XYZ file of C-alpha atoms in Angstrom:
769
model
C 0.059 0.039 -0.031
C 1.624 3.207 -1.075
C 0.215 6.700 0.234
C 0.386 8.359 -2.951
C -1.559 11.402 -3.741
C -4.019 10.929 -6.612
C -6.375 13.271 -8.413
C -9.275 10.644 -8.405
C -9.748 7.537 -6.304
C -10.762 4.409 -8.064
C -13.356 1.925 -6.901
C -10.468 -0.300 -5.627
C -9.254 2.552 -3.696
C -12.638 3.083 -2.129
C -13.177 -0.436 -1.081
C -9.565 -0.341 0.595
C -10.501 2.735 2.245
C -13.699 1.356 3.667
C -11.928 -1.667 5.211
C -9.290 0.505 7.017
C -12.176 2.526 8.369
C -13.372 -0.456 9.947
C -10.218 -1.470 11.383
C -9.634 2.024 12.859
C -13.273 1.709 14.682
C -11.914 -1.606 16.126
C -8.510 -0.729 17.143
C -7.866 -0.250 20.988
C -5.326 2.071 22.215
C -4.368 -0.030 24.942
C -5.410 -2.947 26.778
C -4.815 -4.001 30.589
C -5.241 -7.372 32.348
C -4.559 -8.005 35.965
C -4.140 -11.588 36.790
C -3.801 -13.025 40.389
C -1.702 -16.012 41.088
C -2.569 -17.748 44.208
C -0.255 -20.327 45.857
C -2.412 -23.280 46.610
C -2.278 -24.635 50.335
C 0.467 -27.155 51.113
C -0.425 -29.408 54.021
C 2.475 -29.992 56.315
C 0.963 -31.823 59.386
C 2.802 -34.644 61.317
C 5.773 -32.884 62.123
C 6.971 -35.176 64.845
C 6.877 -34.361 68.494
C 7.085 -37.560 70.402
C 5.614 -40.983 69.605
C 2.722 -40.216 71.965
C 1.739 -37.249 69.943
C 1.156 -39.027 66.452
C -2.390 -37.414 66.026
C -1.083 -33.930 66.208
C -1.830 -31.793 63.016
C -0.407 -28.558 61.966
C -2.239 -25.905 59.970
C -2.036 -25.980 56.222
C 0.544 -23.624 54.830
C -0.711 -21.047 52.310
C 1.169 -18.161 50.701
C -0.974 -15.848 48.975
C 0.646 -13.890 46.266
C -0.424 -11.263 43.733
C 1.215 -10.936 40.229
C 0.157 -8.510 37.651
C 0.680 -8.955 33.826
C -0.240 -6.218 31.676
C -0.639 -6.329 27.757
C -0.660 -3.624 25.484
C -1.933 -4.194 21.877
C 0.050 -2.811 18.938
C -2.338 -0.522 16.827
C -2.612 -1.007 13.092
C -1.753 1.466 10.399
C -5.224 2.519 9.921
C -5.356 4.785 6.905
C -3.220 5.298 3.824
C -5.288 8.347 2.631
C -2.822 11.296 2.694
C -4.335 14.601 3.571
C -1.262 16.597 3.417
C 2.530 16.005 2.960
C 5.657 17.908 3.310
C 8.982 16.858 2.141
C 11.035 15.602 -0.698
C 9.496 14.234 -3.945
C 10.866 12.512 -7.008
C 8.719 12.045 -10.210
C 5.786 12.787 -8.216
C 6.246 10.321 -5.536
C 7.340 10.829 -1.915
C 11.106 10.113 -1.730
C 13.426 10.810 0.851
C 12.471 12.646 4.241
C 9.158 13.873 4.758
C 6.199 14.466 6.827
C 2.562 12.930 5.980
C -0.538 13.413 7.711
C -3.255 10.884 6.924
C -6.844 10.993 6.995
C -7.905 10.158 10.763
C -5.296 12.039 12.293
C -2.243 9.585 12.173
C 1.076 11.225 11.468
C 4.227 9.790 9.873
C 7.590 11.513 9.725
C 10.632 9.822 8.293
C 11.976 8.376 5.262
C 9.928 7.461 2.097
C 10.902 5.509 -0.922
C 8.900 5.163 -4.179
C 5.958 6.831 -2.233
C 5.669 4.593 0.498
C 7.005 4.460 4.118
C 10.584 2.625 3.883
C 13.548 3.312 6.248
C 13.639 4.866 9.619
C 10.531 6.840 10.669
C 8.140 7.786 13.545
C 4.266 7.072 13.353
C 1.797 8.479 15.739
C -1.756 7.443 16.324
C -4.489 9.954 17.276
C -4.743 8.149 20.834
C -1.112 8.786 21.751
C 0.470 5.537 20.629
C 4.032 6.201 19.099
C 6.153 3.867 17.026
C 9.550 5.061 16.303
C 12.093 2.634 14.154
C 12.213 0.691 11.036
C 9.790 0.480 8.260
C 9.722 -1.816 5.323
C 7.547 -1.266 2.388
C 4.800 0.539 4.214
C 4.855 -2.035 7.141
C 6.230 -1.839 10.724
C 9.118 -4.414 10.367
C 12.562 -4.342 11.819
C 13.572 -3.004 15.201
C 11.721 -0.231 16.874
C 10.130 1.265 19.898
C 6.474 1.430 20.951
C 5.373 4.028 23.406
C 1.677 3.838 25.003
C 1.282 7.344 26.227
C -1.764 6.733 28.307
C -3.165 10.463 28.033
C -0.345 11.331 30.440
C 2.529 13.939 29.923
C 4.753 12.008 32.209
C 7.034 9.740 29.971
C 7.900 7.746 33.046
C 4.497 6.347 33.078
C 4.377 5.417 29.685
C 4.530 1.683 28.701
C 7.175 0.873 26.119
C 8.464 -1.898 24.043
C 11.852 -1.980 22.399
C 12.917 -4.816 20.340
C 12.254 -6.652 17.020
C 8.988 -6.003 15.280
C 7.267 -7.900 12.303
C 4.141 -6.403 10.397
C 3.525 -4.260 13.419
C 3.571 -6.918 15.934
C 6.290 -7.523 18.669
C 8.119 -10.415 16.984
C 11.539 -11.772 18.125
C 13.411 -10.535 21.168
C 12.267 -7.526 23.048
C 11.837 -5.775 26.297
C 8.443 -4.723 27.420
C 7.989 -2.025 30.599
C 4.459 -1.483 31.827
C 3.421 2.051 32.486
C 1.342 1.869 35.748
C 3.070 -1.059 37.332
C 6.605 -2.304 37.864
C 6.174 -5.256 35.407
C 9.137 -5.809 32.847
C 9.420 -8.498 30.481
C 12.635 -9.424 28.562
C 12.430 -12.243 26.132
C 11.036 -13.670 22.874
C 7.742 -12.858 21.210
C 5.713 -14.196 18.444
C 3.148 -12.117 16.664
C 2.392 -9.803 19.628
C 2.471 -12.419 22.317
C 5.180 -13.869 24.733
C 6.460 -17.077 23.204
C 9.613 -18.915 24.078
C 12.376 -18.066 26.616
C 11.638 -14.943 28.830
C 11.854 -13.213 32.126
C 9.020 -11.198 33.796
C 9.636 -9.065 36.877
C 6.768 -8.201 38.933
C 8.400 -5.657 41.381
C 10.718 -2.943 41.319
C 13.477 -4.855 43.390
C 13.520 -7.499 41.056
C 12.659 -10.128 43.879
C 9.443 -11.473 42.238
C 10.018 -12.704 38.877
C 9.376 -15.779 36.551
C 12.100 -17.003 34.126
C 11.278 -19.844 31.634
C 9.231 -20.880 28.662
C 6.187 -19.082 27.257
C 3.483 -19.845 24.739
C 0.782 -17.102 23.991
C 1.420 -15.157 26.851
C 1.370 -18.029 29.221
C 3.936 -19.792 31.309
C 4.092 -23.059 29.497
C 7.081 -25.620 29.843
C 9.899 -25.320 32.369
C 10.465 -22.330 34.405
C 11.575 -20.833 37.826
C 9.035 -18.654 39.800
C 10.547 -16.565 42.681
C 7.358 -15.479 44.783
C 7.324 -12.138 46.853
C 7.675 -14.248 50.101
C 11.080 -15.504 48.999
C 9.721 -19.116 48.014
C 10.956 -20.647 44.768
C 9.347 -23.054 42.521
C 11.317 -24.681 39.718
C 9.730 -27.015 37.296
C 6.959 -27.613 34.653
C 4.138 -25.159 33.886
C 0.828 -25.468 32.049
C -1.316 -22.519 31.366
C 0.225 -20.324 34.076
C -0.022 -23.054 36.787
C 2.513 -25.582 38.208
C 1.895 -28.795 36.492
C 4.178 -31.898 35.756
C 7.547 -32.290 37.597
C 8.795 -29.619 39.805
C 10.296 -28.670 43.000
C 8.975 -26.064 45.340
C 10.815 -24.480 48.250
C 9.291 -22.807 51.116
C 12.219 -20.754 52.702
C 9.718 -19.109 55.153
C 8.636 -22.589 56.617
C 11.826 -24.554 55.985
C 10.067 -27.072 53.563
C 10.557 -28.426 50.114
C 8.483 -30.670 47.786
C 9.732 -32.500 44.964
C 7.480 -34.347 42.545
C 4.274 -34.341 40.591
C 2.023 -31.439 40.443
C -1.418 -30.901 38.907
C -3.288 -27.595 38.336
C -1.001 -25.964 40.742
C -1.145 -28.464 43.785
C 0.696 -31.628 44.615
C -0.810 -34.531 42.866
C 0.853 -38.038 42.282
C 4.113 -39.234 43.523
C 6.443 -36.890 45.421
C 8.633 -36.101 48.472
C 8.162 -33.601 51.149
C 10.598 -32.460 53.500
C 10.413 -30.498 56.850
C 13.919 -29.156 57.724
C 14.819 -28.498 61.207
C 17.276 -25.861 62.350
C 20.545 -27.325 63.460
C 24.275 -27.190 62.889
C 26.158 -30.238 61.490
C 26.845 -33.294 63.538
C 24.219 -32.397 66.239
C 21.746 -34.582 67.965
C 19.322 -35.265 65.174
C 20.555 -37.272 62.165
C 17.510 -36.953 60.084
C 14.803 -34.520 59.067
C 10.863 -35.185 58.927
C 10.315 -36.516 55.405
C 7.402 -38.126 53.470
C 7.834 -40.028 50.216
C 4.641 -41.453 48.491
C 1.571 -40.523 46.834
C -0.323 -37.060 47.134
C -3.929 -36.341 46.125
C -5.236 -32.690 45.945
C -2.281 -31.521 48.078
C -2.419 -34.296 50.698
C -0.927 -37.397 51.581
C -3.117 -40.178 50.018
C -2.533 -43.686 49.156
C 0.774 -45.632 49.851
C 3.607 -43.537 51.448
C 6.509 -43.580 53.772
C 6.996 -41.045 56.488
C 10.561 -40.760 58.276
C 10.646 -38.853 61.474
C 13.748 -36.873 62.699
C 14.424 -39.327 65.536
C 14.671 -42.319 63.499
C 10.965 -43.608 63.636
C 9.302 -44.570 60.545
C 5.961 -45.370 59.060
C 5.178 -47.192 56.165
C 1.662 -47.620 54.856
C -1.543 -46.262 53.690
C -2.595 -42.577 54.249
C -5.933 -40.624 53.813
C -6.195 -36.916 53.803
C -2.898 -36.464 55.751
C -3.355 -38.966 58.330
C -2.455 -42.786 58.903
C -5.429 -44.824 57.726
C -5.484 -48.483 56.830
C -2.650 -51.025 56.890
C 0.583 -49.855 57.979
C 4.125 -50.605 59.595
C 5.433 -48.421 62.375
C 9.173 -48.990 63.038
C 10.349 -47.353 66.534
C 13.686 -45.794 66.669
C 15.111 -48.734 68.755
C 14.054 -51.257 65.846
C 10.695 -52.532 67.506
C 7.895 -52.908 64.813
C 4.196 -52.617 65.149
C 2.454 -53.645 62.115
C -1.428 -53.429 61.682
C -4.471 -51.198 61.132
C -4.471 -47.484 61.664
C -7.561 -45.339 62.030
C -7.538 -41.554 62.228
C -3.725 -41.352 62.714
C -3.746 -43.810 65.514
C -3.345 -47.557 66.047
C -6.189 -49.611 66.390
C -4.446 -52.130 68.666
C -1.860 -51.809 71.351
C 1.879 -53.019 70.487
C 2.504 -56.691 71.447
C 5.834 -55.487 73.247
C 6.230 -53.405 76.303
C 7.539 -49.689 75.753
C 10.254 -48.690 78.253
C 10.348 -45.068 79.570
C 14.066 -44.968 79.121
C 14.960 -42.588 76.316
C 17.517 -44.441 74.164
C 20.744 -42.816 73.156
C 20.305 -41.261 69.796
C 22.420 -42.919 67.029
C 24.112 -39.893 65.801
C 25.074 -38.312 68.899
C 28.631 -39.309 68.675
C 30.833 -36.768 66.415
C 33.119 -38.341 64.064
C 35.520 -36.796 61.301
C 34.009 -37.425 57.747
C 36.790 -38.448 55.392
C 37.088 -37.013 51.931
C 36.368 -38.814 48.830
C 39.150 -40.650 47.741
C 40.467 -41.580 51.453
C 40.442 -45.223 52.889
C 39.896 -46.280 56.419
C 42.616 -48.388 58.161
C 43.163 -50.688 61.150
C 44.809 -48.019 63.151
C 41.541 -45.925 63.014
C 39.589 -49.115 64.301
C 41.775 -49.828 67.031
C 41.765 -46.347 68.526
C 38.138 -45.899 68.245
C 36.598 -48.739 69.919
C 34.550 -48.062 72.965
C 33.408 -50.869 75.215
C 31.134 -48.279 77.064
C 28.560 -48.476 74.263
C 27.412 -51.784 75.236
C 24.243 -50.418 76.731
C 23.369 -48.602 73.240
C 19.522 -49.255 72.777
C 19.648 -51.125 69.237
C 17.443 -53.984 68.070
C 18.693 -55.665 64.874
C 16.213 -57.458 62.630
C 18.204 -60.532 61.818
C 15.629 -63.212 62.468
C 16.047 -64.439 58.985
C 19.766 -65.804 59.606
C 19.235 -66.313 63.442
C 16.692 -68.934 62.668
C 19.392 -70.868 61.081
C 20.743 -71.696 64.756
C 19.675 -74.245 67.416
C 17.391 -72.616 69.945
C 20.098 -72.510 72.803
C 22.310 -70.432 70.183
C 19.785 -68.145 68.820
C 19.736 -65.347 71.540
C 23.709 -65.744 72.040
C 24.329 -65.091 68.254
C 21.775 -62.157 68.287
C 23.299 -60.438 71.355
C 26.845 -60.982 70.158
C 25.914 -59.442 66.716
C 24.489 -56.526 68.432
C 27.377 -55.934 70.480
C 29.853 -56.288 67.607
C 27.558 -53.612 65.731
C 27.857 -51.421 68.811
C 31.532 -51.934 69.215
C 32.278 -50.547 65.726
C 29.403 -47.860 65.768
C 31.977 -44.897 65.152
C 33.167 -46.779 61.947
C 29.772 -47.458 60.645
C 28.345 -44.135 61.277
C 31.429 -42.560 59.481
C 30.870 -44.547 56.462
C 26.978 -43.999 56.590
C 27.483 -40.324 56.630
C 30.111 -40.366 53.856
C 27.949 -42.339 51.449
C 24.857 -40.523 52.159
C 26.590 -37.351 51.004
C 27.667 -38.430 47.754
C 26.092 -36.407 44.942
C 25.186 -33.575 47.222
C 27.126 -30.263 47.507
C 25.366 -29.232 50.550
C 22.277 -29.878 52.668
C 19.671 -27.053 53.854
C 19.804 -28.678 57.468
C 23.100 -30.544 57.379
C 21.434 -33.779 57.191
C 21.730 -36.741 54.781
C 19.991 -39.911 54.333
C 21.452 -43.079 52.426
C 19.460 -43.877 49.447
C 19.769 -47.244 47.679
C 21.935 -45.721 44.726
C 24.578 -44.646 47.506
C 24.370 -48.007 49.226
C 24.860 -49.772 45.940
C 27.881 -47.647 45.279
C 29.296 -48.561 48.981
C 28.806 -52.393 48.046
C 30.830 -51.967 44.998
C 33.416 -49.849 46.462
C 34.049 -52.395 49.090
C 34.183 -55.134 46.395
C 31.193 -57.033 48.066
C 29.934 -57.995 44.397
C 33.193 -59.588 43.798
C 32.308 -62.830 45.706
C 32.486 -66.509 44.953
C 28.831 -66.964 44.896
C 28.525 -64.532 42.081
C 26.071 -62.659 44.041
C 25.064 -59.403 42.265
C 23.620 -55.991 43.723
C 20.074 -57.171 42.697
C 20.624 -60.484 44.674
C 21.571 -58.541 47.635
C 18.381 -56.332 47.373
C 16.257 -59.739 47.444
C 18.191 -60.858 50.469
C 17.772 -57.642 52.344
C 14.226 -56.891 51.604
C 12.347 -60.192 51.317
C 9.171 -58.597 52.077
C 9.348 -55.503 49.898
C 6.990 -55.002 46.959
C 8.606 -56.538 43.862
C 8.053 -53.206 42.012
C 9.888 -51.220 44.648
C 12.500 -53.795 45.532
C 15.373 -52.056 43.435
C 14.167 -48.487 43.608
C 17.410 -46.333 43.645
C 15.582 -43.365 45.605
C 14.425 -45.756 48.412
C 15.945 -44.456 51.723
C 17.832 -46.615 54.040
C 18.025 -45.503 57.640
C 20.979 -46.006 59.917
C 19.334 -48.736 61.662
C 18.700 -50.477 58.321
C 22.216 -49.943 57.458
C 23.429 -51.880 60.471
C 20.871 -54.651 59.469
C 22.281 -54.682 56.008
C 25.577 -55.067 57.103
C 25.009 -58.306 59.247
C 22.924 -60.038 56.536
C 25.608 -59.511 53.895
C 28.322 -60.473 56.148
C 26.649 -63.714 57.161
C 25.523 -64.682 53.341
C 29.298 -63.797 52.142
C 31.282 -65.526 54.780
C 29.176 -68.188 56.719
C 30.887 -70.992 54.559
C 34.290 -69.951 55.713
C 33.222 -69.759 59.320
C 36.050 -71.646 61.421
C 33.990 -72.151 64.647
C 36.322 -70.074 66.874
C 33.954 -67.784 68.211
C 30.119 -66.707 67.445
C 29.451 -67.073 63.716
C 27.623 -63.786 62.884
C 29.862 -61.691 64.864
C 33.003 -63.402 63.104
C 31.233 -63.043 59.734
C 30.948 -59.091 60.563
C 34.555 -58.932 61.626
C 35.715 -60.601 58.507
C 33.668 -58.217 56.428
C 35.133 -55.294 58.066
C 38.598 -56.424 57.985
C 38.568 -57.886 54.296
C 36.334 -55.426 52.670
C 35.183 -52.308 54.496
C 38.717 -51.053 56.103
C 40.818 -51.474 52.855
C 38.177 -50.309 50.443
C 35.274 -48.246 51.720
C 35.160 -44.256 51.152
C 37.344 -44.640 48.054
C 34.688 -43.859 45.510
C 35.108 -45.637 42.129
C 32.823 -45.735 38.994
C 31.791 -43.022 36.628
C 28.819 -41.333 38.462
C 29.905 -40.551 42.316
C 33.675 -39.908 41.954
C 33.514 -36.180 41.399
C 30.688 -34.323 42.921
C 30.764 -31.550 40.143
C 30.217 -34.362 37.519
C 27.753 -35.878 39.617
C 25.575 -32.649 40.214
C 25.727 -31.763 36.412
C 24.697 -35.500 35.086
C 21.979 -35.867 37.989
C 19.187 -34.480 35.775
C 19.699 -37.353 33.165
C 19.500 -39.811 35.900
C 15.661 -39.380 36.443
C 14.893 -39.949 32.704
C 17.373 -42.770 32.570
C 15.777 -44.592 35.332
C 12.353 -44.357 33.741
C 13.738 -46.036 30.440
C 15.604 -48.457 32.675
C 12.136 -49.628 34.087
C 10.627 -49.810 30.906
C 13.658 -51.997 29.390
C 13.524 -54.554 32.482
C 11.991 -57.817 32.142
C 9.925 -59.712 34.731
C 11.761 -62.486 36.104
C 10.049 -66.150 36.177
C 11.534 -66.815 39.807
C 10.291 -65.317 43.156
C 9.710 -62.507 43.973
C 8.989 -61.934 40.448
C 10.745 -58.782 40.179
C 12.030 -56.768 37.290
C 15.653 -57.051 36.216
C 18.031 -56.640 33.172
C 21.337 -58.621 32.496
C 24.331 -57.260 30.435
C 23.386 -59.565 27.677
C 20.063 -57.923 27.401
C 21.758 -54.581 27.727
C 23.877 -55.171 24.756
C 20.867 -56.268 22.759
C 19.191 -53.364 23.562
C 22.080 -51.007 22.514
C 21.999 -52.874 19.333
C 18.214 -52.682 18.677
C 18.556 -48.890 19.255
C 21.287 -49.134 16.570
C 23.910 -47.584 19.045
C 26.489 -50.442 18.546
C 28.874 -49.641 15.599
C 32.642 -50.626 15.316
C 33.313 -46.874 14.452
C 31.629 -45.149 17.140
C 30.666 -47.603 19.823
C 31.731 -51.216 19.434
C 30.485 -54.064 21.582
C 34.059 -54.826 22.733
C 34.301 -51.282 24.269
C 30.849 -51.394 26.076
C 31.986 -54.724 27.687
C 35.276 -53.251 28.619
C 33.126 -50.384 30.348
C 31.000 -52.948 32.196
C 34.263 -54.735 33.346
C 35.920 -51.885 34.634
C 33.887 -51.856 37.761
C 33.130 -55.609 37.545
C 35.952 -57.831 36.686
C 34.246 -60.900 37.213
C 32.421 -60.080 33.643
C 35.617 -61.991 32.162
C 35.676 -65.695 32.980
C 39.005 -67.519 33.796
C 38.950 -69.117 30.262
C 38.947 -65.512 28.661
C 35.176 -65.508 27.813
C 32.562 -63.279 28.860
C 29.930 -63.710 31.805
C 27.273 -61.568 30.506
C 24.487 -63.076 32.234
C 25.252 -61.041 35.421
C 22.039 -58.762 36.348
C 22.823 -54.998 36.245
C 21.375 -52.659 38.893
C 20.206 -49.212 37.916
C 23.733 -47.739 39.128
C 25.443 -50.320 36.826
C 23.088 -49.310 33.919
C 23.425 -45.746 34.551
C 27.289 -45.813 35.144
C 27.704 -47.889 31.997
C 25.864 -45.342 29.930
C 28.246 -42.526 31.423
C 31.020 -44.651 30.309
C 29.695 -45.363 26.858
C 29.295 -41.506 26.487
C 33.130 -40.797 27.130
C 34.116 -43.269 24.495
C 31.349 -42.606 22.027
C 32.956 -41.385 18.824
C 30.992 -38.900 16.601
C 32.728 -37.227 13.585
C 30.279 -34.260 13.946
C 31.358 -33.694 17.533
C 34.802 -32.439 18.583
C 36.101 -30.669 21.756
C 39.098 -28.578 21.421
C 41.113 -27.671 24.616
C 41.448 -23.986 25.074
C 44.966 -22.716 25.793
C 45.183 -20.343 28.754
C 48.217 -18.405 29.565
C 48.728 -16.515 32.777
C 49.858 -12.942 32.616
C 52.873 -13.485 34.916
C 53.981 -16.565 32.524
C 53.602 -14.114 29.478
C 55.584 -11.365 31.244
C 58.223 -13.751 32.088
C 58.344 -14.902 28.403
C 58.831 -11.441 27.325
C 61.524 -10.594 29.988
C 63.351 -13.845 28.588
C 63.039 -12.591 25.081
C 64.646 -9.227 26.078
C 67.633 -10.787 27.677
C 68.201 -13.050 24.729
C 68.133 -10.055 22.306
C 70.586 -8.322 24.664
C 73.100 -11.317 24.204
C 72.691 -11.027 20.429
C 73.386 -7.281 20.534
C 76.332 -7.886 22.773
C 77.808 -10.493 20.233
C 77.355 -8.063 17.459
C 79.412 -5.310 19.232
C 82.034 -7.514 20.080
C 82.629 -8.313 16.366
C 83.548 -4.596 15.758
C 86.131 -4.652 18.351
C 88.680 -7.184 17.101
C 91.678 -4.658 17.780
C 90.943 -5.140 21.517
C 92.831 -7.983 23.413
C 91.036 -11.308 22.438
C 91.596 -12.911 26.166
C 90.127 -10.064 27.873
C 87.245 -9.583 25.606
C 86.410 -13.342 25.713
C 86.438 -13.230 29.757
C 84.067 -10.233 29.694
C 81.778 -11.799 27.109
C 81.664 -15.162 29.070
C 80.909 -13.140 32.252
C 78.238 -10.982 30.938
C 76.439 -14.034 29.495
C 76.562 -15.926 32.581
C 74.851 -13.082 34.475
C 72.348 -12.813 31.872
C 71.671 -16.613 31.668
C 71.402 -16.732 35.478
C 68.715 -13.802 35.212
C 66.789 -16.119 32.621
C 66.983 -18.892 34.710
C 65.669 -16.963 37.860
C 62.833 -15.945 35.682
C 61.909 -19.304 34.153
C 61.994 -21.440 37.425
C 59.094 -19.513 38.866
C 57.396 -19.171 35.713
C 57.629 -22.937 34.995
C 56.356 -23.708 38.335
C 53.355 -21.324 37.981
C 53.024 -22.740 34.413
C 52.997 -26.360 35.704
C 50.173 -25.192 38.364
C 48.090 -23.477 35.903
C 48.302 -26.122 33.405
C 47.016 -28.857 35.951
C 44.215 -26.398 36.817
C 43.298 -25.899 33.171
C 43.538 -29.453 32.610
C 41.057 -30.263 35.269
C 38.719 -27.608 33.947
C 38.955 -28.924 30.498
C 38.558 -32.590 31.543
C 35.163 -31.352 33.501
C 34.008 -29.453 30.395
C 34.929 -32.544 28.043
C 33.127 -34.919 30.583
C 30.007 -32.757 30.816
C 29.658 -32.050 26.950
C 30.625 -35.620 25.983
C 27.629 -36.859 28.533
C 25.111 -34.225 27.507
C 25.522 -34.777 23.923
C 25.311 -38.548 24.243
C 22.255 -38.762 26.585
C 20.317 -35.829 25.049
C 21.206 -36.376 21.349
C 21.768 -40.187 21.064
C 20.511 -42.340 23.971
C 17.248 -40.617 24.960
C 15.856 -40.064 21.242
C 16.687 -43.447 20.227
C 15.293 -45.185 23.522
C 12.021 -42.962 23.140
C 11.446 -44.289 19.765
C 12.223 -47.918 20.958
C 9.649 -47.442 23.647
C 7.016 -46.215 21.016
C 7.615 -48.959 18.749
C 7.530 -51.477 21.620
C 4.299 -50.263 23.010
C 2.879 -50.228 19.460
C 3.683 -53.962 19.124
C 2.390 -54.905 22.526
C -0.709 -53.247 21.892
C -1.118 -54.793 18.315
C -0.462 -58.230 20.202
């Protein structure tokens, strides 16, 4: 459309004119919408006081908040009928700089070309909206600024948009500032709407904001929301509400929730933690924590509640209270199993509760070793304390005590308990060390061991390298015979310190009962052998690809969640009791082959077997053949994938090391060059003084060169030491960046896409069958 001045208007022009008049009647100078986002109530009852106060409830948490989103519409170019024009012309057409007043009161001042607005210019609508920026063939396209003046002469109260535009709409990257509120949006736009990545700030201090994905002006996808109260949500959004997987942190209440959300409230599987204010290594070793099912923001269905003092409830919940069948384990190991109604036991426990308060397991302070250190016999001898024989601990080892005659059952159980108490410091130290793997810090300085970390402990201690060929999956079945088959190998399952003691006793007995020499009590002998042969020489020296470096662990952790879902899908149900799901190394290789990932050029079968055997030498049999029928726990599955990522060759991907030179080293090199230049100059001068005595000149030359060389050596020595230290740090950084880049590429560009396609095809085949 060209705003040309014509003596007579054709019928076609009149038709266009009528359409534009309709558009002008429908245009809006500005539109404003206010929206209130209210944080749904989060239930937080059952914060443990004592075992006699189980029915206490705490009020629900609610943090109302208000966020304002203001949208201003871009007006259209309402008319092309020129009433007056001042400026340059060429061959009767507007050309160059000029000012045109259009019918209806719109004004354009700027560049024209061939009679149309083209180039830089300013367009003003009658209602006060101003656009200043690029024009292209009579359209607002390019980069520019909108101002919504809102009938006020104060420019500070004008709403503005500065950024990319296309056909008059905000399109591309731009920054919008509201006129009558502190709202600022900086991000991507699509045809006038927030679409893509962007950050919206709701207050003047920048404390309340959302940063993440947008679709059609709504939060949609992954994003982080910082609320005015200081609370933070990080996770998935759908239509401006929390929906999907996400983590909410209530800093004002010292609580967190990680799990599924639906329409803004907890719904599905999740974990809620109540943090207690404490310093490291104080009386309590745990936090109040619930892991299980939620419905409409309340605990409903199956779930496990861990209390700060070590008590645990596993069972059914209804509207935030224990209701139905459940198992209640006291901190001393005694168990009540039965029905609960309205948060109370329907029957009394079959044992007598003592009034004596048991010594807390975590009371004794011990030094925590750093990764890479090992324990030794000197530590063990100097940290035994016979005064702890009155420690109130009940081991659940009935499955192995029943193997003994009646007159030995009690003796074996008591002696096993005394052995655990005798080495309490050692076990506590190990428990705390492994429970911290993969965590940079904890809000309340507490850590609870999970099954993934426990698997790593067993592998570090080389427990899996036994003559019985017991795998980590076999140990899961031995240690949790009554657990649901679907949850038996869950890497997120919590293992309390009391459970850790039980597991050590059971593992020791199953490993070494055949070697028992009859010299003392059998179970105690097996425990001591496990300590001497496995724990002391090997524990706390982290191996494998996942936990060895905390920086790498934290960065690769997001891939673990998705990898576990794929692992569960790929596992097959066993035909033997307890009919759990598992995967062998052979089936793992077959799956990689079906995913079309095995190739001699990029990832050969031999290399994958090498990765699997790096932490499990028994993959190779004595006759140099492969033992691929061993089961793989999720830890082994995930670490094998990480190892495959590091050896995966892709011609399209290459990582170059970046040379870094310190300023001090560079200066030293310049100084050396100056001294060497001085030597050369001296040599040239000496060629011009041949008439002088040769012997004297030679001595002077040698003396001067010796002084200069000494200076060079003085500079080179510290420079070399500094360069060595710098190169070492650079190598570590380069190795870390290389490791992260290789893994992110392998998981996100290779394994996950191929696995998802395989899952879809498998599901379709199962449906057709």
